[in-house]
Amino acid sequence: MLSAVRHALLLCLAFVLQTTWIPHIQIAGIVPDLVLLLVVFIALTSGHLQATIFGFAIGLCQDTFAPTELGLNALINAVAGFGVGVTRGRFVANAIQVRLTILTVAVLVHDLGYYVLHSNFPILDVPYLMFRFGLGHAVYTAAFGFVVAGFLRLRRELIPV
């Protein structure tokens, strides 16, 4: 119960940061996806059920900013959370390299689903969009996740709970 409240608060914070602060650190029009980063974290730590529910809820919040495709982010985030959560038991996800690989693959699958299902993108443009934006988005989100993981590890060592 307490972890669910913590996850909800962290997702709200990530959503606020994603819409306010994160656009200022874009590189070539690409920004890291804090919300998806947190959905993957929830999937790795709490399993597929919480990740699916929280992914859907925060995706619905993201969809309020682009109501023409209402439900698309909710679906894609829920599927990403479910997919990572289901595969969680098949990997030893304690090593940072494994977690970053899982995050990178989750972002690529998320973006592929978004580009395929979005009605404004012709299906023939999907390979270009994945190469132009998807790869950069995945690498930038993984790099951002690496920095966040480093700060969390440093905090854990300096301030033991």
PDB file of C-alpha atoms in Angstrom, residues 84 93 95-109 138-139 141-143 145-146:
ATOM      1  CA  VAL A  84       8.659  -5.207 -18.520  1.00  0.00           C
ATOM      2  CA  ALA A  93      17.880  -7.094 -13.103  1.00  0.00           C
ATOM      3  CA  ALA A  95      23.039  -5.024 -12.564  1.00  0.00           C
ATOM      4  CA  ILE A  96      22.752  -1.501 -13.944  1.00  0.00           C
ATOM      5  CA  GLN A  97      23.647  -2.709 -17.462  1.00  0.00           C
ATOM      6  CA  VAL A  98      20.693  -5.094 -17.500  1.00  0.00           C
ATOM      7  CA  ARG A  99      18.319  -2.416 -16.219  1.00  0.00           C
ATOM      8  CA  LEU A 100      19.516   0.080 -18.834  1.00  0.00           C
ATOM      9  CA  THR A 101      19.114  -2.515 -21.583  1.00  0.00           C
ATOM     10  CA  ILE A 102      15.575  -3.283 -20.417  1.00  0.00           C
ATOM     11  CA  LEU A 103      14.823   0.456 -20.295  1.00  0.00           C
ATOM     12  CA  THR A 104      16.236   1.020 -23.787  1.00  0.00           C
ATOM     13  CA  VAL A 105      14.205  -1.843 -25.268  1.00  0.00           C
ATOM     14  CA  ALA A 106      11.072  -0.622 -23.448  1.00  0.00           C
ATOM     15  CA  VAL A 107      11.510   2.885 -24.889  1.00  0.00           C
ATOM     16  CA  LEU A 108      12.044   1.490 -28.396  1.00  0.00           C
ATOM     17  CA  VAL A 109       8.925  -0.692 -28.152  1.00  0.00           C
ATOM     18  CA  ALA A 138      15.875   5.470 -26.160  1.00  0.00           C
ATOM     19  CA  VAL A 139      19.541   6.375 -25.692  1.00  0.00           C
ATOM     20  CA  THR A 141      16.225   8.140 -21.660  1.00  0.00           C
ATOM     21  CA  ALA A 142      18.702   5.366 -20.778  1.00  0.00           C
ATOM     22  CA  ALA A 143      21.474   7.913 -20.160  1.00  0.00           C
ATOM     23  CA  GLY A 145      18.165   6.793 -16.142  1.00  0.00           C
ATOM     24  CA  PHE A 146      21.854   6.030 -15.582  1.00  0.00           C
TER      25      PHE A 146
END
